[in-house]
Tab-separated table of C-alpha atoms and ligand atoms in Angstrom:
chain	number	residue	atom	x	y	z
A	29	UNK	CA	120.118	-1.067	-59.556
A	30	UNK	CA	118.560	-4.501	-59.423
A	31	UNK	CA	114.799	-4.820	-57.610
A	32	UNK	CA	116.791	-6.740	-54.762
A	33	UNK	CA	119.519	-3.337	-53.909
A	34	UNK	CA	116.312	-1.318	-53.374
A	35	UNK	CA	113.935	-0.314	-50.430
A	36	UNK	CA	110.786	1.755	-52.025
A	37	UNK	CA	109.683	4.335	-48.725
A	38	UNK	CA	107.610	6.003	-51.546
A	39	UNK	CA	104.175	7.294	-49.693
A	40	UNK	CA	101.849	5.896	-52.937
A	41	UNK	CA	101.721	4.855	-55.254
A	42	UNK	CA	104.258	2.244	-52.898
A	43	UNK	CA	105.632	-0.987	-52.627
A	44	UNK	CA	104.108	-4.106	-53.124
A	45	UNK	CA	105.121	-7.996	-51.355
A	46	UNK	CA	107.370	-9.491	-54.225
A	47	UNK	CA	105.794	-12.812	-53.645
A	48	UNK	CA	102.515	-11.099	-55.470
A	49	UNK	CA	104.507	-9.426	-58.581
A	50	UNK	CA	106.575	-12.205	-58.794
A	51	UNK	CA	102.517	-14.642	-59.359
A	52	UNK	CA	101.715	-12.136	-61.640
A	53	UNK	CA	105.114	-11.774	-64.174
A	54	UNK	CA	104.590	-15.542	-64.505
A	55	UNK	CA	101.010	-15.562	-64.459
A	56	UNK	CA	101.162	-12.388	-66.995
A	57	UNK	CA	101.301	-13.872	-70.396
A	58	UNK	CA	98.706	-17.093	-69.670
A	59	UNK	CA	96.528	-16.605	-66.607
A	60	UNK	CA	95.492	-20.225	-65.736
A	61	UNK	CA	96.079	-21.714	-68.953
A	62	UNK	CA	93.353	-19.891	-70.885
A	63	UNK	CA	95.826	-18.651	-73.020
A	64	UNK	CA	95.288	-14.510	-72.315
A	65	UNK	CA	96.149	-12.648	-69.638
A	66	UNK	CA	93.834	-11.153	-66.275
A	67	UNK	CA	94.141	-8.051	-68.358
A	68	UNK	CA	92.873	-9.417	-71.410
A	69	UNK	CA	89.366	-11.556	-70.235
A	70	UNK	CA	86.280	-10.279	-70.237
A	71	UNK	CA	85.130	-8.619	-66.574
A	72	UNK	CA	81.681	-11.000	-66.719
A	73	UNK	CA	83.772	-14.674	-67.749
A	74	UNK	CA	83.656	-17.026	-65.128
A	75	UNK	CA	87.222	-17.429	-64.993
A	76	UNK	CA	87.801	-13.141	-63.773
A	77	UNK	CA	84.601	-13.964	-61.267
A	78	UNK	CA	86.643	-16.300	-59.670
A	79	UNK	CA	89.788	-13.463	-59.283
A	80	UNK	CA	87.190	-11.149	-58.205
A	81	UNK	CA	85.418	-13.078	-56.031
A	82	UNK	CA	88.439	-14.527	-54.024
A	83	UNK	CA	90.136	-11.181	-53.729
A	84	UNK	CA	86.791	-10.122	-52.049
A	85	UNK	CA	86.060	-13.159	-50.212
A	86	UNK	CA	90.153	-12.859	-49.112
A	87	UNK	CA	89.157	-9.491	-47.652
A	88	UNK	CA	85.692	-10.588	-45.828
A	89	UNK	CA	87.770	-12.563	-44.140
A	90	UNK	CA	90.505	-10.979	-42.978
A	91	UNK	CA	89.272	-7.816	-41.741
A	92	UNK	CA	86.300	-9.895	-40.572
A	93	UNK	CA	83.880	-7.578	-42.739
A	94	UNK	CA	80.486	-8.180	-40.942
A	95	UNK	CA	77.144	-8.991	-43.273
A	96	UNK	CA	75.771	-6.094	-41.934
A	97	UNK	CA	78.460	-4.162	-44.938
A	98	UNK	CA	79.158	-4.286	-48.182
A	99	UNK	CA	82.695	-4.476	-50.261
A	100	UNK	CA	82.765	-2.354	-52.777
A	101	UNK	CA	85.590	-2.379	-55.668
A	102	UNK	CA	85.493	1.424	-57.480
A	103	UNK	CA	87.321	3.269	-59.483
A	104	UNK	CA	88.612	6.977	-59.199
A	105	UNK	CA	91.143	7.242	-55.897
A	106	UNK	CA	89.804	8.364	-52.893
A	107	UNK	CA	88.948	11.461	-54.564
A	108	UNK	CA	86.053	10.567	-55.924
A	109	UNK	CA	85.029	9.145	-52.635
A	110	UNK	CA	85.126	13.217	-51.038
A	111	UNK	CA	82.222	14.075	-52.951
A	112	UNK	CA	80.105	10.189	-53.235
A	113	UNK	CA	80.189	9.991	-49.595
A	114	UNK	CA	78.535	13.739	-49.236
A	115	UNK	CA	76.195	12.305	-52.217
A	116	UNK	CA	75.221	9.539	-51.219
A	117	UNK	CA	75.123	9.938	-46.685
A	118	UNK	CA	74.393	13.867	-46.461
A	119	UNK	CA	71.050	14.030	-48.096
A	120	UNK	CA	71.467	17.850	-47.552
A	121	UNK	CA	72.167	17.651	-43.779
A	122	UNK	CA	75.204	18.475	-41.945
A	123	UNK	CA	78.361	15.855	-41.530
A	124	UNK	CA	80.889	16.210	-39.045
A	125	UNK	CA	83.815	16.694	-40.432
A	126	UNK	CA	87.486	16.014	-37.869
A	127	UNK	CA	90.658	17.711	-40.210
A	128	UNK	CA	93.689	16.674	-39.427
A	129	UNK	CA	95.582	16.825	-42.835
A	130	UNK	CA	95.549	17.687	-46.006
A	131	UNK	CA	93.096	14.745	-47.402
A	132	UNK	CA	90.724	15.294	-45.249
A	133	UNK	CA	90.546	19.452	-45.652
A	134	UNK	CA	89.618	18.500	-49.268
A	135	UNK	CA	87.196	16.272	-48.253
A	136	UNK	CA	85.653	18.646	-46.043
A	137	UNK	CA	85.795	21.272	-49.090
A	138	UNK	CA	84.619	18.981	-51.291
A	139	UNK	CA	81.281	17.434	-49.212
A	140	UNK	CA	80.048	21.102	-48.600
A	141	UNK	CA	79.041	21.271	-52.539
A	142	UNK	CA	76.415	18.666	-51.001
A	143	UNK	CA	74.833	20.016	-47.846
A	144	UNK	CA	76.379	21.647	-44.687
A	145	UNK	CA	79.816	20.972	-42.914
A	146	UNK	CA	80.333	21.666	-39.177
A	147	UNK	CA	84.770	21.184	-38.433
A	148	UNK	CA	84.196	19.133	-35.696
A	149	UNK	CA	88.568	19.459	-35.104
A	150	UNK	CA	91.086	21.290	-36.660
A	151	UNK	CA	94.495	20.806	-36.118
A	152	UNK	CA	95.671	23.423	-39.399
A	153	UNK	CA	96.800	25.757	-36.458
A	154	UNK	CA	99.677	22.982	-35.495
A	155	UNK	CA	100.949	22.448	-38.514
A	156	UNK	CA	98.885	18.680	-38.311
A	157	UNK	CA	100.971	17.107	-35.583
A	158	UNK	CA	99.045	16.052	-33.695
A	159	UNK	CA	95.636	14.211	-33.481
A	160	UNK	CA	92.467	15.259	-31.140
A	161	UNK	CA	91.509	13.735	-28.161
A	162	UNK	CA	87.341	12.464	-27.773
A	163	UNK	CA	87.226	15.479	-25.215
A	164	UNK	CA	88.477	18.066	-28.258
A	165	UNK	CA	85.849	16.870	-30.550
A	166	UNK	CA	82.900	19.645	-31.482
A	167	UNK	CA	80.428	17.227	-32.654
A	168	UNK	CA	77.351	18.598	-33.298
A	169	UNK	CA	73.552	16.790	-32.583
A	170	UNK	CA	71.809	15.800	-35.733
A	171	UNK	CA	75.117	15.207	-37.928
A	172	UNK	CA	74.579	12.505	-40.355
A	173	UNK	CA	78.172	11.443	-40.078
A	174	UNK	CA	81.715	12.318	-38.404
A	175	UNK	CA	84.046	11.662	-41.264
A	176	UNK	CA	88.050	11.514	-40.429
A	177	UNK	CA	91.153	10.743	-42.077
A	178	UNK	CA	92.545	7.264	-39.922
A	179	UNK	CA	96.520	7.881	-41.037
A	180	UNK	CA	97.387	11.542	-42.300
A	181	UNK	CA	99.625	9.969	-44.812
A	182	UNK	CA	101.546	13.704	-45.664
A	183	UNK	CA	102.304	15.077	-42.435
A	184	UNK	CA	102.328	11.458	-40.613
A	185	UNK	CA	99.968	11.236	-38.045
A	186	UNK	CA	97.549	8.458	-37.361
A	187	UNK	CA	94.424	8.206	-35.193
A	188	UNK	CA	94.941	5.072	-31.681
A	189	UNK	CA	91.731	5.229	-30.827
A	190	UNK	CA	88.192	5.396	-33.068
A	191	UNK	CA	85.948	8.408	-32.202
A	192	UNK	CA	82.688	7.532	-30.287
A	193	UNK	CA	80.292	9.449	-32.074
A	194	UNK	CA	76.299	9.405	-32.558
A	195	UNK	CA	76.405	9.666	-35.778
A	196	UNK	CA	77.655	6.834	-38.326
A	197	UNK	CA	81.660	6.555	-38.382
A	198	UNK	CA	82.990	6.870	-42.227
A	199	UNK	CA	86.934	7.147	-42.259
A	200	UNK	CA	89.070	6.929	-45.085
A	201	UNK	CA	91.984	3.956	-44.482
A	202	UNK	CA	94.014	4.660	-47.754
A	203	UNK	CA	97.116	4.542	-45.806
A	204	UNK	CA	96.371	2.440	-43.089
A	205	UNK	CA	94.037	-0.529	-44.577
A	206	UNK	CA	95.027	-3.723	-43.599
A	207	UNK	CA	97.831	-2.599	-41.401
A	208	UNK	CA	95.874	-3.241	-37.297
A	209	UNK	CA	92.876	-5.146	-37.031
A	210	UNK	CA	89.525	-2.372	-36.887
A	211	UNK	CA	86.108	-3.373	-35.954
A	212	UNK	CA	84.051	-2.438	-39.176
A	213	UNK	CA	80.940	-2.978	-37.479
A	214	UNK	CA	81.443	0.647	-35.457
A	215	UNK	CA	82.088	1.992	-39.105
A	216	UNK	CA	78.900	3.059	-41.318
A	217	UNK	CA	81.723	3.333	-44.019
A	218	UNK	CA	85.241	2.504	-44.157
A	219	UNK	CA	87.076	3.445	-47.927
A	220	UNK	CA	90.064	3.427	-49.323
A	221	UNK	CA	92.852	3.248	-52.287
A	222	UNK	CA	94.477	0.518	-53.575
A	223	UNK	CA	97.677	2.531	-54.125
A	224	UNK	CA	99.332	3.122	-50.560
A	225	UNK	CA	99.004	-0.788	-48.793
A	226	UNK	CA	96.683	-3.078	-51.343
A	227	UNK	CA	96.979	-3.117	-54.815
A	228	UNK	CA	98.205	-0.630	-57.696
A	229	UNK	CA	96.566	2.446	-58.121
A	230	UNK	CA	92.936	2.367	-60.321
A	231	UNK	CA	91.202	0.907	-57.590
A	232	UNK	CA	89.123	2.259	-54.457
A	233	UNK	CA	88.012	-0.574	-51.982
A	234	UNK	CA	85.086	1.110	-50.327
A	235	UNK	CA	82.956	-1.226	-47.427
A	236	UNK	CA	79.745	0.142	-45.996
A	237	UNK	CA	76.967	-0.474	-43.975
A	238	UNK	CA	73.983	-1.531	-46.431
A	239	UNK	CA	71.783	-0.231	-44.276
A	240	UNK	CA	73.054	3.687	-45.267
A	241	UNK	CA	72.611	3.486	-48.936
A	242	UNK	CA	70.050	4.308	-51.078
A	243	UNK	CA	69.552	7.700	-49.473
A	244	UNK	CA	71.480	9.766	-52.837
A	245	UNK	CA	70.881	12.947	-53.652
A	246	UNK	CA	68.996	12.530	-57.252
A	247	UNK	CA	72.080	14.463	-58.501
A	248	UNK	CA	74.118	11.278	-57.709
A	249	UNK	CA	76.258	9.703	-60.820
A	250	UNK	CA	74.695	5.907	-60.871
A	251	UNK	CA	78.148	4.999	-60.690
A	252	UNK	CA	78.851	6.783	-57.331
A	253	UNK	CA	75.881	5.398	-56.153
A	254	UNK	CA	76.555	2.631	-53.078
A	255	UNK	CA	72.807	1.052	-53.819
A	256	UNK	CA	73.657	0.651	-57.507
A	257	UNK	CA	77.319	-0.563	-56.518
A	258	UNK	CA	76.381	-2.594	-54.027
A	259	UNK	CA	72.903	-4.384	-56.231
A	260	UNK	CA	75.476	-5.115	-59.190
A	261	UNK	CA	78.294	-6.265	-56.481
A	262	UNK	CA	80.376	-3.339	-58.384
A	263	UNK	CA	79.913	-4.842	-61.932
A	264	UNK	CA	77.433	-1.962	-63.264
A	265	UNK	CA	80.679	-1.458	-66.467
A	266	UNK	CA	83.981	-2.329	-65.933
A	267	UNK	CA	86.115	-2.466	-62.973
A	268	UNK	CA	89.690	-2.363	-62.674
A	269	UNK	CA	90.635	-5.748	-62.465
A	270	UNK	CA	93.790	-6.302	-62.747
A	271	UNK	CA	93.733	-3.895	-59.757
A	272	UNK	CA	91.322	-6.242	-58.153
A	273	UNK	CA	93.545	-9.210	-59.538
A	274	UNK	CA	97.044	-7.638	-58.106
A	275	UNK	CA	94.459	-6.990	-54.671
A	276	UNK	CA	94.372	-10.474	-54.507
A	277	UNK	CA	97.174	-11.079	-54.946
A	278	UNK	CA	98.747	-8.838	-51.944
A	279	UNK	CA	95.648	-10.221	-49.597
A	280	UNK	CA	96.705	-13.986	-49.979
A	281	UNK	CA	100.813	-12.465	-49.298
A	282	UNK	CA	98.910	-10.197	-45.879
A	283	UNK	CA	96.991	-14.156	-44.828
A	284	UNK	CA	100.300	-16.136	-45.316
A	285	UNK	CA	102.255	-13.388	-42.649
A	286	UNK	CA	99.489	-13.975	-40.372
A	287	UNK	CA	96.608	-11.453	-41.338
A	288	UNK	CA	96.351	-8.064	-40.020
A	289	UNK	CA	97.981	-8.916	-36.694
A	290	UNK	CA	100.974	-10.119	-37.753
A	291	UNK	CA	100.994	-7.068	-39.575
A	292	UNK	CA	99.851	-5.125	-36.985
A	293	UNK	CA	103.207	-6.809	-34.740
A	294	UNK	CA	105.502	-5.676	-38.072
A	295	UNK	CA	104.690	-2.282	-37.968
A	296	UNK	CA	105.647	-1.366	-34.649
A	297	UNK	CA	108.871	-3.010	-35.111
A	298	UNK	CA	109.421	-0.913	-38.233
A	299	UNK	CA	108.783	2.242	-37.851
A	300	UNK	CA	109.662	1.825	-33.934
A	301	UNK	CA	112.983	1.340	-34.559
A	302	UNK	CA	112.970	4.533	-36.192
A	303	UNK	CA	111.277	6.594	-33.917
A	304	UNK	CA	113.256	5.680	-30.955
A	305	UNK	CA	116.291	6.651	-32.816
A	306	UNK	CA	114.481	10.208	-33.885
A	307	UNK	CA	113.553	10.548	-29.964
A	308	UNK	CA	117.703	10.615	-29.292
A	309	UNK	CA	119.042	11.955	-32.604
A	310	UNK	CA	121.089	14.996	-32.079
A	311	UNK	CA	120.247	16.022	-36.286
A	312	UNK	CA	117.094	14.468	-36.780
A	313	UNK	CA	113.907	16.583	-35.521
A	314	UNK	CA	110.647	14.411	-35.486
A	315	UNK	CA	107.300	16.404	-37.123
A	316	UNK	CA	104.187	14.507	-35.226
A	317	UNK	CA	103.431	14.271	-31.574
A	318	UNK	CA	104.657	11.416	-30.212
A	319	UNK	CA	101.586	10.156	-29.185
A	320	UNK	CA	99.874	10.470	-32.608
A	321	UNK	CA	102.287	8.854	-34.463
A	322	UNK	CA	101.728	7.556	-37.331
A	323	UNK	CA	103.453	3.692	-38.060
A	324	UNK	CA	102.511	3.294	-41.778
A	325	UNK	CA	104.492	7.099	-42.234
A	326	UNK	CA	107.355	8.893	-39.913
A	327	UNK	CA	108.103	12.662	-40.930
A	328	UNK	CA	110.937	14.227	-40.023
A	329	UNK	CA	113.682	16.714	-40.682
A	330	UNK	CA	117.140	17.401	-40.424
A	331	UNK	CA	117.781	21.101	-39.845
A	332	UNK	CA	117.998	22.787	-43.162
A	333	UNK	CA	116.423	22.613	-46.585
A	334	UNK	CA	119.676	21.877	-47.997
A	335	UNK	CA	120.569	18.822	-45.718
A	336	UNK	CA	117.904	17.065	-46.166
A	337	UNK	CA	118.329	17.225	-49.857
A	338	UNK	CA	121.137	15.592	-49.314
A	339	UNK	CA	119.915	12.862	-47.298
A	340	UNK	CA	117.644	12.122	-49.701
A	341	UNK	CA	120.406	11.935	-52.969
A	342	UNK	CA	122.956	10.447	-50.596
A	343	UNK	CA	120.230	7.299	-49.630
A	344	UNK	CA	119.331	6.979	-52.308
A	345	UNK	CA	122.919	6.195	-53.976
A	346	UNK	CA	122.680	3.562	-51.118
A	347	UNK	CA	119.087	2.047	-52.463
A	348	UNK	CA	117.021	3.895	-50.121
A	349	UNK	CA	114.619	5.473	-52.576
A	350	UNK	CA	111.820	8.292	-52.304
A	351	UNK	CA	112.986	10.077	-49.164
A	352	UNK	CA	111.680	12.964	-50.056
A	353	UNK	CA	108.893	14.741	-47.837
A	354	UNK	CA	105.665	16.193	-49.677
A	355	UNK	CA	105.674	19.567	-50.526
A	356	UNK	CA	103.234	21.066	-48.076
A	357	UNK	CA	106.002	19.324	-45.139
A	358	UNK	CA	109.223	19.858	-46.887
A	359	UNK	CA	111.979	18.038	-44.920
A	360	UNK	CA	111.822	13.667	-45.425
A	361	UNK	CA	109.052	11.134	-44.878
A	362	UNK	CA	109.429	6.742	-44.686
A	363	UNK	CA	106.984	5.572	-45.797
A	364	UNK	CA	106.114	1.968	-44.148
A	365	UNK	CA	103.597	0.355	-45.369
A	366	UNK	CA	102.976	-3.547	-44.735
A	367	UNK	CA	105.213	-5.003	-47.991
A	368	UNK	CA	107.756	-3.098	-46.553
A	369	UNK	CA	110.016	-5.520	-44.889
A	370	UNK	CA	111.986	-4.557	-41.482
A	371	UNK	CA	115.080	-5.376	-43.058
A	372	UNK	CA	114.136	-1.984	-45.323
A	373	UNK	CA	113.669	-0.096	-42.050
A	374	UNK	CA	116.829	-1.493	-40.735
A	375	UNK	CA	118.785	-0.903	-43.863
A	376	UNK	CA	117.412	2.705	-43.172
A	377	UNK	CA	118.076	3.387	-39.273
A	378	UNK	CA	121.772	3.067	-40.063
A	379	UNK	CA	121.995	4.751	-42.587
A	380	UNK	CA	120.338	7.617	-40.582
A	381	UNK	CA	122.763	7.240	-37.886
A	382	UNK	CA	125.823	7.319	-40.492
A	383	UNK	CA	124.809	10.511	-41.676
A	384	UNK	CA	124.170	11.638	-38.324
A	385	UNK	CA	127.389	10.837	-37.165
A	386	UNK	CA	128.827	12.472	-40.297
A	387	UNK	CA	126.786	15.899	-39.720
A	388	UNK	CA	127.192	16.554	-35.955
B	19	LIG	C1	96.700	8.982	-51.667
B	19	LIG	C2	95.866	8.974	-50.090
B	19	LIG	C3	94.625	10.232	-50.394
B	19	LIG	C4	94.348	10.386	-51.668
B	19	LIG	O1	93.991	9.640	-53.265
B	19	LIG	P1	93.994	9.409	-54.376
B	19	LIG	O2	93.721	7.898	-54.932
B	19	LIG	O3	94.810	9.741	-55.293
B	19	LIG	O4	92.615	10.065	-54.466
B	19	LIG	C5	93.616	10.463	-50.111
B	19	LIG	N1	93.076	10.055	-48.933
B	19	LIG	C6	94.864	9.687	-48.148
B	19	LIG	C7	94.894	8.883	-46.662
B	19	LIG	C8	96.033	9.145	-48.550
B	19	LIG	O5	96.989	8.875	-48.784
């Protein structure tokens, strides 16, 4: 099956803008007349510095990152930040965690090694099908920070408001960064693994309020210290050069589409048509409560695991790939990240209608 015949609904690593992949292919052997690939040049060379600075400047402008905050390009995936955040910001104190899915649960578990974790909300009891309201947040008086995961990739729920807290907000935006405008000044720290909405796996973007850096536990590895990474402009050691290059190409594409406002409009169109159908379906059952639905990951199921498997198989044969749900939830999941064209969602919708027609 050729690329043009496939829509890839994978949750991560996931589909990338075709224009970014084409540029990378064209420049693969000879980057800007250097006779070398981006992956072959020194991370300290002026040629790479241009790539690095360009990606950072574009991200700063797209997300309107204020000068109070620094953008870091780090490695180790989002999972490394589960530890880096408490090491840098907890200082043995207490932090509030909202557990609304697998990744926020894991982050809370990791943080317990470095200080006190107060669970400010937990949606485990209802299978993480919802997001707590502001009133439901049980905030502790002296929390060093409030941690939450903006979009729950596995369960298909998303926070549609920014919590009000006295403590600085720390947010995992791995699966919905760049899908909407964000007021970065309201956050102490935002981070995101790149492989959902930005670039290949291997790069993590951290946007940190510089005022919060410099209080890390003495045991904090240098490479995980926000202070050190700010001081070295993320170049303490070799950064994930190729991923940063790909991020730049993705950001060029986001800009050309009209920035995060355009991404916001398209995501509503894409996910909206699937949810509208799910609400009327006589076969498919949506997982997330309507008010908590994710625009990035649509989770649903048929009445049986056998039928789910059949759906995944038949969809794949039509070029609609990777629709199997996560093992924690079972069922089905369509990940509709920025790079998924509206046509991809339409093709999925048509297939869902046909599948329903032949099974009820
Ligand atoms: C994928 C994902 C993670 C884990 O990312 P890794 O880079 O594999 O560590 C964490 N949080 C969210 C929201 C994710 O979607």
